[in-house]
Amino acid sequence: MSAEVARVRAQVAALHGELVRYGLVAWTAGNVSARVPGRDLMVIKPSGVSYDDLRPDNMIVCDLDGVVVDGDLSPSSDTAAHAYVYRAMSEVGGVVHTHSGYATAWAARGEAIPCHLTAQADEFGGEIPVGPFALIGGDDIGKGIVATLSGHRSPAVLMRNHGVFTIGRDARAAVKAAVMCEDVARTAHLTRALGEPAPMARADIDALYDRYQNVYGQPGTSRPNP
Ligand SMILES: [Zn+2]
């Protein structure tokens, strides 16, 4: 395996720690994957292994059909969904899946998160959409993610009755989108509990999104979304 595969193995193993740090996962239910740049390969976590035990050497390398190329354990049960996204969306370099509580509560009700916050306008450019209900195993989850996010500003989709999938130009960006999705969902939930949110003008959402995606951050660093 090349140095690039080794680098992606280390990155994917480490990023799972962020899911734990931000409280997005329970037990082993959540996963990060990354495309190996320039290769038709992805790296994903093994199925059912504690986050404490994830290391670069027990990550699983698969081809973009989800077939294991290198690794001793079975890959995540969500591998088919991740692989479908990489096949369909060439600009995506990272995929994350969680059942984070507030965002998944919106998914359970099948309701998109409307944009009433500047932070949501920045990262998501509007509402966070709902994707279709789909059973795990085949391509249905991947198809639902791609159908919902293609041409959409949001890097996150709330898969109905299931949970969150996010995409990014790399795995770190997809993890960030998962963290921000849960943060926005929590605030949106609290807002609903308190009453009716104040509306935001579409032009203001557009201006915030444009500034954050194109100007925010340090010069020369890569931008948030693919
Ligand atoms: Zn799931």
mmCIF file of C-alpha atoms and ligand atoms in Angstrom:
data_model
loop_
_atom_site.group_PDB
_atom_site.id
_atom_site.type_symbol
_atom_site.label_atom_id
_atom_site.label_comp_id
_atom_site.label_asym_id
_atom_site.label_seq_id
_atom_site.Cartn_x
_atom_site.Cartn_y
_atom_site.Cartn_z
ATOM 1 C CA MET A 1 0.000 0.000 0.000
ATOM 2 C CA SER A 2 1.247 3.435 -0.880
ATOM 3 C CA ALA A 3 2.215 6.268 1.443
ATOM 4 C CA GLU A 4 -0.985 8.035 0.392
ATOM 5 C CA VAL A 5 -3.140 5.123 1.586
ATOM 6 C CA ALA A 6 -1.208 5.123 4.878
ATOM 7 C CA ARG A 7 -1.842 8.842 5.275
ATOM 8 C CA VAL A 8 -5.584 8.430 4.667
ATOM 9 C CA ARG A 9 -5.737 5.459 7.077
ATOM 10 C CA ALA A 10 -4.234 7.656 9.817
ATOM 11 C CA GLN A 11 -6.530 10.563 9.009
ATOM 12 C CA VAL A 12 -9.722 8.465 9.040
ATOM 13 C CA ALA A 13 -8.755 6.711 12.287
ATOM 14 C CA ALA A 14 -8.068 10.046 13.998
ATOM 15 C CA LEU A 15 -11.230 11.754 12.742
ATOM 16 C CA HIS A 16 -13.423 9.155 14.464
ATOM 17 C CA GLY A 17 -12.163 10.697 17.701
ATOM 18 C CA GLU A 18 -13.902 13.926 16.700
ATOM 19 C CA LEU A 19 -17.273 12.139 16.518
ATOM 20 C CA VAL A 20 -16.751 11.084 20.145
ATOM 21 C CA ARG A 21 -15.385 14.465 21.238
ATOM 22 C CA TYR A 22 -18.437 16.303 19.925
ATOM 23 C CA GLY A 23 -20.928 13.787 21.304
ATOM 24 C CA LEU A 24 -22.257 12.698 17.899
ATOM 25 C CA VAL A 25 -22.139 8.919 18.447
ATOM 26 C CA ALA A 26 -23.264 6.180 20.845
ATOM 27 C CA TRP A 27 -21.459 2.805 21.068
ATOM 28 C CA THR A 28 -20.155 2.154 17.504
ATOM 29 C CA ALA A 29 -22.951 3.844 15.520
ATOM 30 C CA GLY A 30 -21.238 6.404 13.343
ATOM 31 C CA ASN A 31 -18.530 6.353 10.718
ATOM 32 C CA VAL A 32 -16.108 8.436 8.699
ATOM 33 C CA SER A 33 -14.643 7.573 5.322
ATOM 34 C CA ALA A 34 -12.240 9.281 2.954
ATOM 35 C CA ARG A 35 -11.444 8.891 -0.708
ATOM 36 C CA VAL A 36 -7.804 8.124 -1.476
ATOM 37 C CA PRO A 37 -6.898 11.028 -3.807
ATOM 38 C CA GLY A 38 -6.140 9.914 -7.325
ATOM 39 C CA ARG A 39 -7.083 6.290 -6.667
ATOM 40 C CA ASP A 40 -10.432 4.470 -6.958
ATOM 41 C CA LEU A 41 -10.167 3.607 -3.276
ATOM 42 C CA MET A 42 -11.733 4.682 0.009
ATOM 43 C CA VAL A 43 -10.782 4.136 3.648
ATOM 44 C CA ILE A 44 -13.520 3.438 6.216
ATOM 45 C CA LYS A 45 -13.771 2.131 9.747
ATOM 46 C CA PRO A 46 -14.278 -1.556 10.532
ATOM 47 C CA SER A 47 -17.755 -2.634 11.624
ATOM 48 C CA GLY A 48 -18.582 -2.856 15.320
ATOM 49 C CA VAL A 49 -15.160 -1.871 16.703
ATOM 50 C CA SER A 50 -15.046 0.524 19.675
ATOM 51 C CA TYR A 51 -13.878 4.043 18.876
ATOM 52 C CA ASP A 52 -11.161 3.568 21.530
ATOM 53 C CA ASP A 53 -9.705 0.706 19.500
ATOM 54 C CA LEU A 54 -9.576 2.391 16.077
ATOM 55 C CA ARG A 55 -6.031 2.708 14.744
ATOM 56 C CA PRO A 56 -4.570 3.410 11.295
ATOM 57 C CA ASP A 57 -3.732 -0.275 10.808
ATOM 58 C CA ASN A 58 -7.251 -1.585 11.457
ATOM 59 C CA MET A 59 -8.969 0.808 9.058
ATOM 60 C CA ILE A 60 -10.399 -0.911 5.979
ATOM 61 C CA VAL A 61 -9.442 -0.019 2.415
ATOM 62 C CA CYS A 62 -12.206 -0.679 -0.132
ATOM 63 C CA ASP A 63 -12.665 -0.036 -3.800
ATOM 64 C CA LEU A 64 -15.481 2.273 -4.870
ATOM 65 C CA ASP A 65 -17.864 -0.687 -5.128
ATOM 66 C CA GLY A 66 -17.324 -1.275 -1.415
ATOM 67 C CA VAL A 67 -15.237 -4.417 -1.929
ATOM 68 C CA VAL A 68 -12.443 -4.824 0.627
ATOM 69 C CA VAL A 69 -8.983 -4.376 -0.898
ATOM 70 C CA ASP A 70 -6.937 -4.334 2.301
ATOM 71 C CA GLY A 71 -7.974 -5.022 5.893
ATOM 72 C CA ASP A 72 -8.560 -7.948 8.218
ATOM 73 C CA LEU A 73 -11.999 -6.967 9.557
ATOM 74 C CA SER A 74 -15.399 -6.432 7.948
ATOM 75 C CA PRO A 75 -15.949 -2.843 6.836
ATOM 76 C CA SER A 76 -18.656 -0.593 8.312
ATOM 77 C CA SER A 77 -22.183 -1.731 7.497
ATOM 78 C CA ASP A 78 -22.640 1.678 5.850
ATOM 79 C CA THR A 79 -19.828 1.061 3.344
ATOM 80 C CA ALA A 80 -22.200 0.645 0.377
ATOM 81 C CA ALA A 81 -23.705 4.079 1.033
ATOM 82 C CA HIS A 82 -20.294 5.775 1.276
ATOM 83 C CA ALA A 83 -19.063 3.996 -1.869
ATOM 84 C CA TYR A 84 -22.148 5.033 -3.839
ATOM 85 C CA VAL A 85 -21.540 8.688 -2.950
ATOM 86 C CA TYR A 86 -17.897 8.529 -4.106
ATOM 87 C CA ARG A 87 -18.925 6.899 -7.401
ATOM 88 C CA ALA A 88 -21.638 9.474 -8.078
ATOM 89 C CA MET A 89 -20.021 12.692 -6.775
ATOM 90 C CA SER A 90 -16.437 13.070 -7.988
ATOM 91 C CA GLU A 91 -15.945 16.297 -5.993
ATOM 92 C CA VAL A 92 -16.601 14.519 -2.674
ATOM 93 C CA GLY A 93 -13.501 13.409 -0.756
ATOM 94 C CA GLY A 94 -15.091 12.545 2.590
ATOM 95 C CA VAL A 95 -18.369 11.123 3.935
ATOM 96 C CA VAL A 96 -19.627 10.965 7.526
ATOM 97 C CA HIS A 97 -22.632 9.238 9.050
ATOM 98 C CA THR A 98 -24.016 9.730 12.570
ATOM 99 C CA HIS A 99 -27.232 9.351 14.537
ATOM 100 C CA SER A 100 -26.504 12.549 16.485
ATOM 101 C CA GLY A 101 -29.497 13.239 18.698
ATOM 102 C CA TYR A 102 -30.975 16.600 17.737
ATOM 103 C CA ALA A 103 -30.418 16.246 13.999
ATOM 104 C CA THR A 104 -31.797 12.716 14.038
ATOM 105 C CA ALA A 105 -34.900 13.937 15.894
ATOM 106 C CA TRP A 106 -35.602 16.150 12.859
ATOM 107 C CA ALA A 107 -34.944 13.139 10.593
ATOM 108 C CA ALA A 108 -37.355 11.037 12.638
ATOM 109 C CA ARG A 109 -40.072 13.621 12.035
ATOM 110 C CA GLY A 110 -39.060 13.958 8.383
ATOM 111 C CA GLU A 111 -38.722 17.710 8.675
ATOM 112 C CA ALA A 112 -36.001 19.794 7.018
ATOM 113 C CA ILE A 113 -34.261 22.266 9.342
ATOM 114 C CA PRO A 114 -35.271 25.738 8.156
ATOM 115 C CA CYS A 115 -32.598 28.428 8.069
ATOM 116 C CA HIS A 116 -33.080 31.000 10.823
ATOM 117 C CA LEU A 117 -29.452 31.377 11.930
ATOM 118 C CA THR A 118 -26.411 33.053 10.434
ATOM 119 C CA ALA A 119 -24.299 29.993 11.338
ATOM 120 C CA GLN A 120 -26.628 27.778 9.295
ATOM 121 C CA ALA A 121 -26.542 30.212 6.366
ATOM 122 C CA ASP A 122 -22.720 30.158 6.521
ATOM 123 C CA GLU A 123 -22.234 26.410 6.459
ATOM 124 C CA PHE A 124 -25.388 25.095 4.764
ATOM 125 C CA GLY A 125 -26.567 28.027 2.625
ATOM 126 C CA GLY A 126 -30.204 27.482 3.598
ATOM 127 C CA GLU A 127 -32.272 24.597 4.926
ATOM 128 C CA ILE A 128 -30.781 21.220 5.792
ATOM 129 C CA PRO A 129 -32.856 18.879 3.605
ATOM 130 C CA VAL A 130 -34.541 15.561 4.331
ATOM 131 C CA GLY A 131 -33.694 12.507 2.225
ATOM 132 C CA PRO A 132 -35.893 9.467 1.604
ATOM 133 C CA PHE A 133 -36.346 6.507 3.912
ATOM 134 C CA ALA A 134 -34.049 3.693 2.769
ATOM 135 C CA LEU A 135 -33.031 0.318 4.156
ATOM 136 C CA ILE A 136 -29.371 -0.378 4.909
ATOM 137 C CA GLY A 137 -27.318 -2.767 2.792
ATOM 138 C CA GLY A 138 -27.746 -1.961 -0.889
ATOM 139 C CA ASP A 139 -27.491 1.254 -2.855
ATOM 140 C CA ASP A 140 -30.745 2.816 -1.652
ATOM 141 C CA ILE A 141 -29.190 4.987 1.077
ATOM 142 C CA GLY A 142 -26.455 6.175 -1.287
ATOM 143 C CA LYS A 143 -29.002 6.962 -3.999
ATOM 144 C CA GLY A 144 -31.049 8.964 -1.498
ATOM 145 C CA ILE A 145 -28.021 10.956 -0.328
ATOM 146 C CA VAL A 146 -26.900 11.755 -3.875
ATOM 147 C CA ALA A 147 -30.399 12.619 -5.097
ATOM 148 C CA THR A 148 -30.898 15.015 -2.196
ATOM 149 C CA LEU A 149 -27.484 16.707 -2.095
ATOM 150 C CA SER A 150 -26.717 16.969 -5.840
ATOM 151 C CA GLY A 151 -27.088 20.625 -6.749
ATOM 152 C CA HIS A 152 -27.931 21.512 -3.127
ATOM 153 C CA ARG A 153 -25.777 23.866 -1.071
ATOM 154 C CA SER A 154 -26.122 21.800 2.087
ATOM 155 C CA PRO A 155 -23.341 19.278 2.752
ATOM 156 C CA ALA A 156 -25.711 17.476 5.156
ATOM 157 C CA VAL A 157 -28.850 15.431 4.593
ATOM 158 C CA LEU A 158 -31.263 14.140 7.223
ATOM 159 C CA MET A 159 -32.141 10.651 6.023
ATOM 160 C CA ARG A 160 -35.747 10.059 7.048
ATOM 161 C CA ASN A 161 -36.233 7.898 10.171
ATOM 162 C CA HIS A 162 -32.475 7.272 10.248
ATOM 163 C CA GLY A 163 -29.859 9.964 10.762
ATOM 164 C CA VAL A 164 -27.321 12.318 9.262
ATOM 165 C CA PHE A 165 -25.021 11.871 6.273
ATOM 166 C CA THR A 166 -22.570 14.632 5.403
ATOM 167 C CA ILE A 167 -20.146 15.150 2.539
ATOM 168 C CA GLY A 168 -17.051 17.305 2.147
ATOM 169 C CA ARG A 169 -14.170 17.987 -0.206
ATOM 170 C CA ASP A 170 -12.210 15.895 2.316
ATOM 171 C CA ALA A 171 -13.040 13.848 5.402
ATOM 172 C CA ARG A 172 -12.275 16.674 7.804
ATOM 173 C CA ALA A 173 -14.776 18.949 6.038
ATOM 174 C CA ALA A 174 -17.424 16.199 6.214
ATOM 175 C CA VAL A 175 -16.776 15.785 9.961
ATOM 176 C CA LYS A 176 -17.088 19.539 10.429
ATOM 177 C CA ALA A 177 -20.424 19.488 8.582
ATOM 178 C CA ALA A 178 -21.642 16.713 10.916
ATOM 179 C CA VAL A 179 -20.621 18.738 13.977
ATOM 180 C CA MET A 180 -22.257 21.909 12.651
ATOM 181 C CA CYS A 181 -25.402 20.025 11.581
ATOM 182 C CA GLU A 182 -25.936 18.794 15.138
ATOM 183 C CA ASP A 183 -25.229 22.248 16.574
ATOM 184 C CA VAL A 184 -27.733 23.890 14.231
ATOM 185 C CA ALA A 185 -30.334 21.161 14.850
ATOM 186 C CA ARG A 186 -30.036 21.655 18.601
ATOM 187 C CA THR A 187 -30.524 25.398 18.363
ATOM 188 C CA ALA A 188 -33.404 24.963 15.907
ATOM 189 C CA HIS A 189 -35.048 22.555 18.346
ATOM 190 C CA LEU A 190 -34.669 25.006 21.241
ATOM 191 C CA THR A 191 -36.029 27.791 19.040
ATOM 192 C CA ARG A 192 -39.129 25.763 18.230
ATOM 193 C CA ALA A 193 -39.609 24.982 21.915
ATOM 194 C CA LEU A 194 -39.565 28.695 22.733
ATOM 195 C CA GLY A 195 -41.879 29.815 19.925
ATOM 196 C CA GLU A 196 -41.719 30.925 16.334
ATOM 197 C CA PRO A 197 -38.298 31.755 14.838
ATOM 198 C CA ALA A 198 -37.826 35.157 13.255
ATOM 199 C CA PRO A 199 -37.544 34.929 9.459
ATOM 200 C CA MET A 200 -34.313 35.584 7.561
ATOM 201 C CA ALA A 201 -34.320 37.167 4.111
ATOM 202 C CA ARG A 202 -33.124 34.913 1.273
ATOM 203 C CA ALA A 203 -30.734 37.648 0.123
ATOM 204 C CA ASP A 204 -29.118 37.741 3.573
ATOM 205 C CA ILE A 205 -28.738 33.940 3.629
ATOM 206 C CA ASP A 206 -27.136 34.106 0.176
ATOM 207 C CA ALA A 207 -24.750 36.892 1.226
ATOM 208 C CA LEU A 208 -23.693 35.031 4.382
ATOM 209 C CA TYR A 209 -23.135 31.797 2.476
ATOM 210 C CA ASP A 210 -21.095 33.526 -0.208
ATOM 211 C CA ARG A 211 -18.881 35.314 2.329
ATOM 212 C CA TYR A 212 -18.282 32.198 4.427
ATOM 213 C CA GLN A 213 -17.582 29.916 1.504
ATOM 214 C CA ASN A 214 -15.345 32.336 -0.376
ATOM 215 C CA VAL A 215 -13.820 34.829 2.058
ATOM 216 C CA TYR A 216 -13.904 33.412 5.614
ATOM 217 C CA GLY A 217 -10.771 31.934 7.176
ATOM 218 C CA GLN A 218 -7.104 32.422 6.498
ATOM 219 C CA PRO A 219 -5.874 33.383 3.022
ATOM 220 C CA GLY A 220 -4.526 30.413 1.121
ATOM 221 C CA THR A 221 -6.388 27.791 3.150
ATOM 222 C CA SER A 222 -9.024 25.648 1.503
ATOM 223 C CA ARG A 223 -12.673 26.604 1.747
ATOM 224 C CA PRO A 224 -15.337 24.759 3.728
ATOM 225 C CA ASN A 225 -17.384 22.901 1.125
ATOM 226 C CA PRO A 226 -16.675 21.072 -2.129
HETATM 227 ZN ZN ZN B 1 -27.135 4.696 10.618
#
